[in-house]
Coordinates of C-alpha atoms in Angstrom, one line a residue:
X1 CA 70.8 -24.8 -46.9
X2 CA 67.4 -26.5 -48.3
X3 CA 65.3 -24.1 -46.0
X4 CA 67.4 -21.0 -47.1
X5 CA 66.7 -22.0 -50.5
X6 CA 62.9 -22.5 -49.9
X7 CA 62.8 -19.1 -48.6
X8 CA 64.7 -17.6 -51.4
X9 CA 62.1 -19.3 -53.7
X10 CA 59.0 -18.2 -51.8
X11 CA 60.4 -14.7 -52.0
X12 CA 61.1 -15.1 -55.7
X13 CA 57.5 -16.3 -56.4
X14 CA 56.1 -13.4 -54.1
X15 CA 58.0 -10.9 -56.1
X16 CA 56.9 -12.4 -59.5
X17 CA 53.4 -11.9 -58.2
X18 CA 53.9 -8.3 -57.2
X19 CA 55.4 -7.3 -60.5
X20 CA 52.7 -9.3 -62.5
X21 CA 55.0 -11.7 -64.3
X22 CA 53.1 -14.5 -62.7
X23 CA 49.3 -14.4 -61.7
X24 CA 48.7 -14.3 -58.0
X25 CA 47.7 -17.1 -56.5
X26 CA 48.4 -20.1 -53.8
X27 CA 51.8 -20.8 -53.4
X28 CA 52.2 -24.6 -53.4
X29 CA 54.8 -26.7 -51.0
X30 CA 58.0 -25.9 -52.2
X31 CA 60.2 -29.0 -52.5
X32 CA 63.8 -28.9 -52.7
X33 CA 65.9 -32.1 -53.1
X34 CA 69.2 -33.1 -54.1
X35 CA 69.5 -34.3 -57.9
X36 CA 70.7 -37.8 -58.4
X37 CA 73.5 -36.6 -60.7
X38 CA 76.0 -33.9 -59.4
X39 CA 76.1 -32.4 -62.9
X40 CA 72.6 -31.4 -62.3
X41 CA 73.6 -29.1 -59.6
X42 CA 73.2 -29.0 -55.7
X43 CA 69.8 -28.8 -55.5
X44 CA 66.6 -28.9 -57.8
X45 CA 63.2 -27.8 -57.3
X46 CA 59.9 -28.9 -59.3
X47 CA 57.8 -25.8 -58.1
X48 CA 57.5 -24.4 -61.6
X49 CA 55.9 -27.7 -62.8
X50 CA 53.7 -27.4 -59.8
X51 CA 52.6 -23.7 -60.5
X52 CA 52.2 -24.3 -64.3
X53 CA 48.4 -25.5 -64.3
X54 CA 47.5 -22.6 -62.2
X55 CA 49.5 -20.1 -64.1
X56 CA 48.1 -21.4 -67.6
X57 CA 51.7 -21.5 -68.8
X58 CA 54.1 -24.5 -69.9
X59 CA 56.3 -25.4 -67.0
X60 CA 59.3 -24.1 -68.9
X61 CA 58.0 -21.0 -69.2
X62 CA 57.1 -20.6 -65.4
X63 CA 60.8 -21.7 -64.7
X64 CA 62.1 -19.3 -67.1
X65 CA 60.3 -16.7 -65.3
X66 CA 61.4 -17.7 -61.7
X67 CA 64.9 -18.1 -62.9
X68 CA 65.1 -14.5 -64.3
X69 CA 63.8 -13.2 -60.8
X70 CA 66.0 -15.5 -58.6
X71 CA 69.2 -14.8 -60.6
X72 CA 71.2 -12.6 -58.3
X73 CA 68.7 -12.7 -55.7
X74 CA 70.8 -14.4 -52.9
X75 CA 74.3 -14.9 -52.1
X76 CA 73.5 -18.5 -51.7
X77 CA 73.1 -19.0 -55.6
X78 CA 76.2 -19.1 -58.1
X79 CA 73.9 -19.9 -61.1
X80 CA 70.6 -21.6 -62.3
X81 CA 69.7 -23.6 -65.0
X82 CA 66.1 -25.3 -66.5
X83 CA 66.2 -28.9 -67.0
X84 CA 63.8 -31.4 -68.5
X85 CA 60.1 -30.3 -68.5
X86 CA 60.5 -27.8 -66.1
X87 CA 62.9 -28.4 -63.2
X88 CA 64.9 -25.5 -61.7
X89 CA 68.8 -26.5 -60.7
X90 CA 70.8 -24.6 -58.2
X91 CA 74.6 -24.5 -58.3
X92 CA 75.2 -23.1 -54.8
X93 CA 78.1 -20.6 -54.3
X94 CA 81.3 -22.5 -52.4
X95 CA 81.4 -19.6 -50.1
X96 CA 78.0 -20.6 -48.6
X97 CA 79.1 -24.2 -48.2
X98 CA 82.2 -23.0 -46.3
X99 CA 79.8 -21.1 -44.1
X100 CA 78.7 -24.4 -42.8
X101 CA 81.8 -24.8 -40.8
X102 CA 81.5 -21.7 -39.0
X103 CA 77.7 -22.9 -38.2
X104 CA 79.3 -26.0 -36.8
X105 CA 82.2 -24.9 -34.6
X106 CA 79.7 -22.2 -33.1
X107 CA 77.0 -24.7 -32.1
X108 CA 79.7 -27.3 -31.1
X109 CA 77.5 -30.1 -29.1
X110 CA 74.4 -28.6 -30.3
X111 CA 75.1 -28.9 -33.9
X112 CA 72.3 -30.5 -35.6
X113 CA 69.8 -30.2 -33.0
X114 CA 66.6 -28.3 -33.8
X115 CA 63.2 -26.9 -31.9
X116 CA 61.0 -28.4 -34.0
X117 CA 59.6 -30.3 -31.0
X118 CA 58.7 -27.0 -29.3
X119 CA 58.8 -28.8 -26.1
X120 CA 56.0 -31.2 -26.8
X121 CA 55.7 -34.0 -24.2
X122 CA 56.6 -37.4 -25.5
X123 CA 56.7 -40.8 -23.9
X124 CA 59.1 -43.7 -25.5
X125 CA 57.9 -46.9 -24.0
X126 CA 60.3 -49.9 -25.0
X127 CA 61.6 -53.4 -24.0
X128 CA 58.7 -54.1 -21.4
X129 CA 59.8 -57.6 -21.5
X130 CA 57.9 -59.9 -19.1
X131 CA 59.9 -60.3 -15.8
X132 CA 60.1 -64.3 -16.5
X133 CA 63.6 -64.3 -17.8
X134 CA 66.9 -62.5 -19.0
X135 CA 66.5 -60.1 -22.0
X136 CA 67.4 -61.9 -25.4
X137 CA 69.0 -60.4 -28.5
X138 CA 65.6 -59.5 -29.9
X139 CA 65.1 -57.4 -26.7
X140 CA 68.3 -55.8 -27.5
X141 CA 67.2 -54.6 -30.9
X142 CA 64.2 -53.1 -29.2
X143 CA 66.2 -51.5 -26.6
X144 CA 68.7 -49.7 -28.7
X145 CA 66.0 -48.7 -31.4
X146 CA 63.8 -47.3 -28.4
X147 CA 66.5 -45.3 -26.7
X148 CA 68.0 -43.9 -30.0
X149 CA 64.5 -42.9 -31.3
X150 CA 64.0 -41.0 -27.5
X151 CA 67.3 -39.4 -27.8
X152 CA 66.6 -38.4 -31.6
X153 CA 63.3 -36.7 -30.4
X154 CA 65.0 -35.3 -27.5
X155 CA 67.7 -33.5 -30.1
X156 CA 64.6 -32.4 -32.2
X157 CA 63.1 -30.3 -29.1
X158 CA 60.7 -32.5 -27.7
X159 CA 60.5 -33.4 -24.0
X160 CA 60.9 -37.3 -23.8
X161 CA 60.4 -39.5 -21.1
X162 CA 61.4 -43.2 -21.5
X163 CA 59.4 -45.7 -19.7
X164 CA 59.4 -49.7 -19.1
X165 CA 56.0 -51.3 -18.7
X166 CA 56.4 -54.4 -16.2
X167 CA 54.1 -57.2 -17.3
X168 CA 53.6 -58.4 -13.6
X169 CA 50.1 -59.4 -13.9
X170 CA 48.4 -62.4 -15.5
X171 CA 49.3 -66.2 -16.0
X172 CA 52.9 -65.9 -16.8
X173 CA 53.7 -65.0 -13.4
X174 CA 51.8 -67.9 -11.9
X175 CA 54.2 -69.8 -14.6
X176 CA 57.1 -68.3 -13.1
X177 CA 56.1 -68.9 -9.7
X178 CA 55.5 -72.7 -10.3
X179 CA 58.7 -72.9 -12.4
X180 CA 60.7 -71.6 -9.3
X181 CA 59.1 -73.6 -6.7
X182 CA 59.5 -77.1 -8.7
X183 CA 63.2 -76.3 -9.4
X184 CA 63.3 -75.6 -5.6
X185 CA 61.9 -78.7 -4.7
X186 CA 64.5 -80.5 -7.0
X187 CA 67.4 -79.0 -5.7
X188 CA 66.2 -80.6 -2.2
X189 CA 65.9 -84.0 -3.5
X190 CA 62.2 -84.2 -4.6
X191 CA 61.5 -86.1 -7.8
X192 CA 59.4 -83.5 -10.1
X193 CA 57.8 -83.7 -13.1
X194 CA 58.8 -80.3 -14.8
X195 CA 56.3 -79.3 -17.4
X196 CA 57.1 -78.2 -20.9
X197 CA 54.9 -75.0 -20.4
X198 CA 57.0 -74.0 -17.3
X199 CA 60.3 -71.6 -18.0
X200 CA 63.4 -74.0 -18.9
X201 CA 66.2 -71.9 -18.8
X202 CA 69.1 -72.3 -16.3
X203 CA 68.2 -69.0 -14.5
X204 CA 65.1 -70.7 -12.9
X205 CA 67.7 -73.0 -11.1
X206 CA 69.7 -69.8 -9.9
X207 CA 66.4 -68.6 -8.7
X208 CA 66.0 -71.9 -6.9
X209 CA 69.5 -71.8 -5.6
X210 CA 69.2 -68.5 -4.5
X211 CA 65.9 -69.5 -2.4
X212 CA 67.8 -72.5 -0.8
X213 CA 70.6 -70.5 0.4
X214 CA 68.3 -68.1 2.0
X215 CA 65.3 -69.8 3.4
X216 CA 66.3 -73.3 3.3
X217 CA 63.5 -75.8 3.1
X218 CA 61.0 -73.3 4.5
X219 CA 58.7 -73.8 1.2
X220 CA 59.2 -77.4 1.0
X221 CA 55.9 -78.3 2.5
X222 CA 53.8 -75.3 2.2
X223 CA 50.4 -75.4 0.2
X224 CA 51.5 -75.1 -3.6
X225 CA 49.3 -71.8 -3.9
X226 CA 51.3 -70.1 -1.2
X227 CA 54.8 -71.5 -2.7
X228 CA 53.9 -70.4 -6.2
X229 CA 53.0 -66.8 -5.0
X230 CA 56.4 -66.6 -3.3
X231 CA 58.4 -67.6 -6.3
X232 CA 56.4 -65.4 -8.5
X233 CA 57.2 -62.3 -6.6
X234 CA 60.8 -63.4 -5.5
X235 CA 61.6 -64.7 -9.1
X236 CA 60.0 -61.8 -10.7
X237 CA 62.0 -59.2 -8.4
X238 CA 65.4 -61.1 -9.3
X239 CA 65.0 -61.4 -13.0
X240 CA 63.7 -57.4 -13.3
X241 CA 66.8 -56.5 -11.2
X242 CA 68.9 -58.3 -13.8
X243 CA 67.1 -56.7 -16.8
X244 CA 67.5 -53.3 -15.1
X245 CA 71.3 -54.2 -14.6
X246 CA 71.6 -55.6 -18.3
X247 CA 70.0 -52.6 -19.8
X248 CA 72.3 -50.1 -17.8
X249 CA 75.2 -51.9 -18.9
X250 CA 74.0 -51.5 -22.4
X251 CA 73.6 -47.6 -21.8
X252 CA 70.0 -47.4 -21.1
X253 CA 68.2 -45.8 -18.2
X254 CA 64.5 -45.4 -17.8
X255 CA 62.9 -42.4 -16.4
X256 CA 59.9 -44.5 -15.1
X257 CA 59.2 -48.3 -14.5
X258 CA 55.2 -48.7 -14.4
X259 CA 53.6 -51.8 -13.0
X260 CA 50.7 -53.5 -14.9
X261 CA 49.6 -55.0 -11.5
X262 CA 49.2 -51.3 -10.2
X263 CA 46.4 -50.8 -12.8
X264 CA 44.5 -53.4 -10.9
X265 CA 45.6 -52.6 -7.5
X266 CA 44.3 -49.0 -8.1
X267 CA 41.2 -49.6 -9.9
X268 CA 42.3 -48.1 -13.1
X269 CA 41.4 -51.1 -15.2
X270 CA 37.7 -51.3 -13.9
X271 CA 37.4 -47.5 -14.3
X272 CA 39.0 -47.3 -18.0
X273 CA 36.2 -50.2 -19.0
X274 CA 33.5 -48.1 -17.3
X275 CA 34.4 -45.0 -19.1
X276 CA 34.3 -46.7 -22.3
X277 CA 31.1 -48.3 -21.5
X278 CA 29.9 -44.8 -20.5
X279 CA 31.0 -43.6 -24.3
X280 CA 29.4 -46.7 -25.8
X281 CA 32.6 -48.3 -26.8
X282 CA 32.2 -51.4 -24.9
X283 CA 29.3 -53.6 -25.1
X284 CA 28.1 -57.0 -23.6
X285 CA 27.3 -60.1 -25.7
X286 CA 27.4 -63.5 -24.8
X287 CA 28.1 -62.7 -20.9
X288 CA 31.4 -61.2 -22.3
X289 CA 32.5 -57.5 -22.8
X290 CA 33.6 -56.5 -26.2
X291 CA 35.3 -53.2 -27.4
X292 CA 33.9 -52.1 -30.6
X293 CA 37.1 -51.6 -32.4
X294 CA 35.5 -52.2 -35.8
X295 CA 34.0 -48.8 -35.5
X296 CA 37.6 -47.2 -35.9
X297 CA 38.9 -49.7 -38.7
X298 CA 39.9 -52.9 -36.9
X299 CA 38.7 -56.1 -38.5
X300 CA 36.8 -57.4 -35.7
X301 CA 35.6 -56.3 -32.3
X302 CA 37.8 -57.6 -29.2
X303 CA 37.4 -59.2 -26.0
X304 CA 37.8 -57.0 -22.8
X305 CA 36.5 -59.1 -20.1
X306 CA 36.1 -62.9 -20.9
X307 CA 32.5 -64.6 -20.0
X308 CA 34.3 -66.0 -16.8
X309 CA 34.7 -62.4 -15.5
X310 CA 38.5 -62.8 -16.3
X311 CA 40.1 -59.6 -18.0
X312 CA 42.3 -59.9 -21.3
X313 CA 45.5 -58.3 -21.8
X314 CA 43.5 -55.8 -23.8
X315 CA 41.6 -54.6 -20.9
X316 CA 45.0 -53.6 -19.1
X317 CA 46.4 -52.1 -22.2
X318 CA 43.2 -49.9 -22.5
X319 CA 43.8 -48.6 -18.9
X320 CA 47.8 -48.2 -19.6
X321 CA 47.2 -45.8 -22.5
X322 CA 44.1 -44.0 -20.7
X323 CA 46.8 -43.6 -18.0
X324 CA 49.7 -42.5 -20.2
X325 CA 47.3 -39.6 -21.8
X326 CA 46.3 -38.7 -18.3
X327 CA 49.7 -38.0 -17.3
X328 CA 49.8 -35.1 -20.0
X329 CA 51.9 -36.8 -22.8
X330 CA 50.9 -35.3 -26.1
X331 CA 52.3 -38.3 -28.2
X332 CA 52.7 -41.7 -26.9
X333 CA 55.3 -43.9 -28.7
X334 CA 55.1 -47.9 -28.2
X335 CA 58.0 -49.9 -29.5
X336 CA 56.8 -53.6 -30.2
X337 CA 58.0 -56.9 -31.5
X338 CA 57.2 -57.1 -35.0
X339 CA 54.8 -60.3 -34.3
X340 CA 52.3 -57.7 -32.7
X341 CA 51.5 -56.1 -35.9
X342 CA 48.2 -57.2 -35.5
X343 CA 47.6 -55.4 -32.3
X344 CA 48.1 -52.0 -34.1
X345 CA 44.7 -51.3 -35.1
X346 CA 42.9 -52.1 -31.7
X347 CA 45.4 -49.9 -29.9
X348 CA 44.7 -46.8 -32.2
X349 CA 40.9 -47.9 -31.7
X350 CA 41.3 -47.2 -27.8
X351 CA 43.1 -43.9 -28.4
X352 CA 40.3 -42.9 -30.5
X353 CA 37.8 -44.0 -28.3
X354 CA 39.7 -41.8 -25.5
X355 CA 38.7 -38.9 -27.8
X356 CA 42.2 -38.4 -29.2
X357 CA 43.6 -38.4 -32.9
X358 CA 44.7 -42.0 -33.8
X359 CA 48.2 -40.4 -34.6
X360 CA 48.6 -39.4 -30.9
X361 CA 49.8 -43.1 -30.7
X362 CA 52.9 -44.0 -32.5
X363 CA 53.8 -47.7 -33.0
X364 CA 57.3 -49.0 -33.9
X365 CA 57.4 -52.4 -34.9
X366 CA 60.8 -54.0 -34.3
X367 CA 62.0 -57.4 -36.6
X368 CA 63.8 -60.5 -35.5
X369 CA 67.5 -60.5 -35.5
X370 CA 69.4 -63.5 -36.8
X371 CA 72.4 -64.0 -34.9
X372 CA 75.6 -65.2 -37.4
X373 CA 79.1 -66.0 -36.5
X374 CA 81.2 -65.6 -39.6
X375 CA 78.1 -65.8 -41.6
X376 CA 77.1 -69.2 -40.2
X377 CA 73.6 -69.1 -38.1
X378 CA 73.7 -69.3 -34.2
X379 CA 71.0 -71.8 -33.1
X380 CA 68.5 -70.0 -30.8
X381 CA 65.6 -71.6 -29.0
X382 CA 63.5 -69.7 -26.6
X383 CA 61.4 -72.8 -25.9
X384 CA 64.2 -74.7 -24.4
X385 CA 65.7 -71.6 -22.5
X386 CA 68.9 -71.8 -25.0
X387 CA 68.5 -68.5 -26.4
X388 CA 71.5 -66.0 -26.7
X389 CA 71.0 -63.2 -24.1
X390 CA 71.5 -59.4 -24.5
X391 CA 74.3 -59.8 -21.8
X392 CA 75.9 -62.6 -23.7
X393 CA 76.2 -60.3 -26.7
X394 CA 77.2 -57.3 -25.2
X395 CA 80.0 -59.0 -23.1
X396 CA 81.1 -60.5 -26.5
X397 CA 81.3 -57.6 -28.9
X398 CA 81.0 -54.6 -26.6
X399 CA 78.3 -52.2 -26.0
X400 CA 79.1 -49.7 -29.0
X401 CA 79.4 -52.5 -31.7
X402 CA 76.1 -53.8 -30.2
X403 CA 74.3 -50.8 -30.3
X404 CA 75.6 -49.9 -33.9
X405 CA 74.8 -53.4 -35.4
X406 CA 71.0 -53.2 -33.8
X407 CA 70.5 -50.0 -35.5
X408 CA 72.0 -50.4 -38.8
X409 CA 68.7 -51.3 -40.5
X410 CA 65.2 -50.2 -40.5
X411 CA 63.5 -51.7 -37.3
X412 CA 61.0 -53.2 -39.3
X413 CA 63.0 -55.0 -41.7
X414 CA 65.3 -58.6 -40.7
X415 CA 68.4 -57.9 -39.0
X416 CA 71.6 -60.3 -39.4
X417 CA 73.9 -59.8 -36.6
X418 CA 77.1 -61.3 -37.3
X419 CA 79.3 -61.5 -34.0
X420 CA 82.7 -62.0 -35.5
X421 CA 82.1 -59.1 -38.0
X422 CA 81.2 -56.8 -34.9
X423 CA 84.5 -57.8 -33.3
X424 CA 86.7 -57.1 -36.3
X425 CA 88.9 -54.1 -36.2
X426 CA 89.0 -53.5 -39.7
X427 CA 87.1 -51.2 -42.3
X428 CA 84.6 -54.1 -42.8
X429 CA 83.3 -53.4 -39.4
X430 CA 81.1 -50.6 -39.8
X431 CA 81.2 -49.1 -36.3
X432 CA 85.0 -49.5 -36.4
X433 CA 85.0 -47.6 -39.6
X434 CA 83.1 -44.9 -38.2
X435 CA 85.0 -44.8 -34.6
X436 CA 88.1 -44.9 -36.3
X437 CA 87.3 -42.0 -38.3
X438 CA 87.0 -39.8 -35.3
X439 CA 90.2 -41.4 -33.4
X440 CA 92.0 -40.6 -36.8
X441 CA 91.2 -37.0 -36.5
X442 CA 92.3 -36.8 -33.1
X443 CA 95.5 -38.4 -34.1
X444 CA 96.0 -35.8 -36.9
X445 CA 95.7 -32.9 -34.2
X446 CA 98.0 -34.8 -31.9
X447 CA 100.4 -34.9 -34.8
X448 CA 100.2 -31.2 -35.5
X449 CA 101.1 -30.5 -31.9
X450 CA 104.2 -32.5 -32.1
X451 CA 105.3 -30.9 -35.4
X452 CA 104.8 -27.3 -33.3
X453 CA 101.6 -26.4 -35.3
X454 CA 98.9 -25.4 -32.7
X455 CA 95.4 -25.0 -33.9
X456 CA 94.7 -21.6 -34.3
X457 CA 91.0 -20.9 -35.8
X458 CA 90.5 -17.1 -35.0
X459 CA 90.6 -15.5 -38.5
X460 CA 90.9 -19.1 -40.4
X461 CA 90.9 -18.5 -44.3
X462 CA 88.2 -21.0 -45.4
X463 CA 88.5 -19.8 -49.0
X464 CA 91.7 -22.3 -49.3
X465 CA 89.4 -25.2 -48.9
X466 CA 88.9 -25.4 -52.8
X467 CA 89.6 -29.0 -53.7
X468 CA 86.6 -31.3 -54.8
X469 CA 87.7 -33.3 -51.6
X470 CA 87.3 -30.3 -49.6
X471 CA 84.0 -29.3 -50.6
X472 CA 82.6 -32.8 -50.7
X473 CA 83.3 -33.3 -47.0
X474 CA 81.8 -29.9 -46.3
X475 CA 78.5 -30.5 -48.2
X476 CA 78.5 -33.9 -46.3
X477 CA 78.6 -32.2 -43.0
X478 CA 75.9 -29.5 -44.0
X479 CA 73.2 -32.4 -44.5
X480 CA 73.4 -33.6 -40.8
X481 CA 70.7 -31.4 -39.1
X482 CA 68.4 -32.4 -42.2
X483 CA 69.3 -36.1 -41.5
X484 CA 68.8 -35.7 -37.6
X485 CA 65.5 -34.2 -38.1
X486 CA 64.4 -36.6 -40.5
X487 CA 65.5 -39.7 -38.3
X488 CA 63.6 -38.2 -35.2
X489 CA 60.2 -37.4 -36.8
X490 CA 59.9 -41.0 -38.7
X491 CA 61.4 -42.9 -35.9
X492 CA 64.5 -44.3 -38.2
X493 CA 67.5 -44.2 -36.2
X494 CA 69.3 -46.3 -39.1
X495 CA 69.2 -42.9 -41.2
X496 CA 72.1 -41.9 -38.7
X497 CA 74.1 -44.9 -38.9
X498 CA 74.1 -44.6 -42.9
X499 CA 75.4 -41.0 -42.7
X500 CA 77.8 -42.0 -40.3
X501 CA 79.2 -44.4 -42.5
X502 CA 78.9 -42.0 -45.4
X503 CA 80.6 -39.4 -43.5
X504 CA 83.3 -41.5 -42.4
X505 CA 83.9 -42.5 -46.0
X506 CA 84.1 -38.9 -47.2
X507 CA 86.6 -38.2 -44.4
X508 CA 88.8 -41.3 -45.2
X509 CA 88.8 -40.5 -48.8
X510 CA 89.7 -36.9 -48.2
X511 CA 92.5 -38.1 -45.9
X512 CA 93.9 -40.3 -48.5
X513 CA 94.0 -37.5 -51.2
X514 CA 94.6 -34.4 -49.1
X515 CA 97.5 -33.3 -47.0
X516 CA 96.4 -31.8 -44.0
X517 CA 99.6 -30.4 -42.2
X518 CA 101.7 -28.6 -44.8
X519 CA 104.5 -26.6 -42.8
X520 CA 105.2 -24.5 -46.0
X521 CA 101.3 -23.6 -46.2
X522 CA 100.4 -22.6 -42.7
X523 CA 97.1 -20.9 -43.5
X524 CA 96.0 -24.1 -45.5
X525 CA 96.9 -26.3 -42.7
X526 CA 94.8 -24.2 -40.3
X527 CA 92.0 -24.3 -42.7
X528 CA 92.1 -28.1 -43.1
X529 CA 92.5 -28.5 -39.4
X530 CA 89.3 -26.6 -39.0
X531 CA 87.5 -28.7 -41.3
X532 CA 88.6 -31.8 -39.4
X533 CA 87.6 -30.2 -36.3
X534 CA 84.1 -29.8 -37.8
X535 CA 83.9 -33.4 -39.0
X536 CA 85.1 -34.6 -35.3
X537 CA 82.2 -32.4 -33.9
X538 CA 79.4 -34.0 -36.5
X539 CA 81.0 -37.6 -35.8
X540 CA 80.6 -37.1 -32.2
X541 CA 77.3 -35.6 -32.2
X542 CA 75.7 -38.5 -34.3
X543 CA 77.4 -41.4 -32.2
X544 CA 76.0 -39.7 -28.9
X545 CA 72.6 -39.3 -30.2
X546 CA 73.1 -43.1 -30.6
X547 CA 74.5 -44.1 -27.6
X548 CA 77.7 -44.8 -29.2
X549 CA 81.0 -43.5 -27.8
X550 CA 83.5 -41.2 -29.9
X551 CA 86.7 -42.5 -29.0
X552 CA 90.0 -40.4 -29.3
X553 CA 92.3 -43.4 -29.7
X554 CA 91.9 -47.1 -31.1

């Protein structure tokens, strides 16, 4: 609707230029917004105020000229009015709103989708947790966010790939190996001193038990370096397999799993450093190699290779992002924990050092999750290994509730996740409230059929949808494509959860005030069934893009 109005306004402005009522000139960006108050119309624009200086007229005078030109110029517009210093308010014809229902029915599963991405290749890399322990609840929020953003971008016409970056190089893997070896020795009766720096969780004991079952005491007397290497590989593989299973149970599948170690094995870290040296972005100082990230706006330069010859994580990240763009992605999106916010400028520097625009790298920061049970905080400690895993949360509240709750707030804002609320089958639970709206519509159709009323939408008389509740519900349906597009390009899936709650609220309000099945008015019954058919399509499509089911019965 907004796009149609923009086109109408532009045509009106050009008409005024042509007939001389306005002086020809550059047309500003035409903003069309929904007024805060319904009495001010369905939409409003400030274009007259934007054009006033150029036209050397008062804003209201420009508005009067435009209103005269636009009156009767479109079958969308019922009436126009000028408000305040020069706003133009539009009142849309009811028939135009009702046409939205025909669009929804025709589009079906494609309703809301667009082609703004034009097939642009995008990679979304998310979760990417070290394979040194199971996924915890914080990883769950990042997983839900990354997966939803990928789905939103796909719905907006982008060609999207999901990737998991396996941090299988570096000291944490040696620590994993030592943790496994010590637990293994402990199980076989040796007295060991288990350092605080090792991984404390019970999952390390599970890995050790598996090793004892499969290999007996084979690694009890081997040199420590050999034992650490074995348990690093074995433990990493088992943990990664568990991570993959947990993510699949959470409804997430990756198109590609990328190993950090492969960057070293294939010489990509070395070649990336050499390329950046050739371009003048990496220099040597005090025996170390530094990336001049300050040249791109960072607050200080960053070490790439230490004076002892050991590479930093930054070296891997340079090689990894170079590899991403070499694979042909136009846009690369990383989903990080909010504690990595200081890392943003240096990665943006790398992208620019590669000769690309900094905007080619999008970074989504995901804040921590506070876990509650009926409003009471649940204690979590990653140091002691007593953290709440993603699997535990999904097993308790279910996949749908977990995903919806993770996506209810902006990813960069703190999130309170109440386990008891997520399980509650009441309108206080937002995911239940939304899913129940979909199930309730299906129940209405079942009731209609039981009463001998078969839905027949050919030639349905939409003009019978006249009540404020009818029209309010239709208007809420009409904004879904705009909501979906905005959520995609801004990486904000919470816009969809907000919209779903609003749409469910409109539906429940409609249902409480309006009779759907009215035997004495069969044509109105068909019109209202068609309206609810369109609500069900929209609920289903919006839930699906978030990876959440739309149940037919609850």
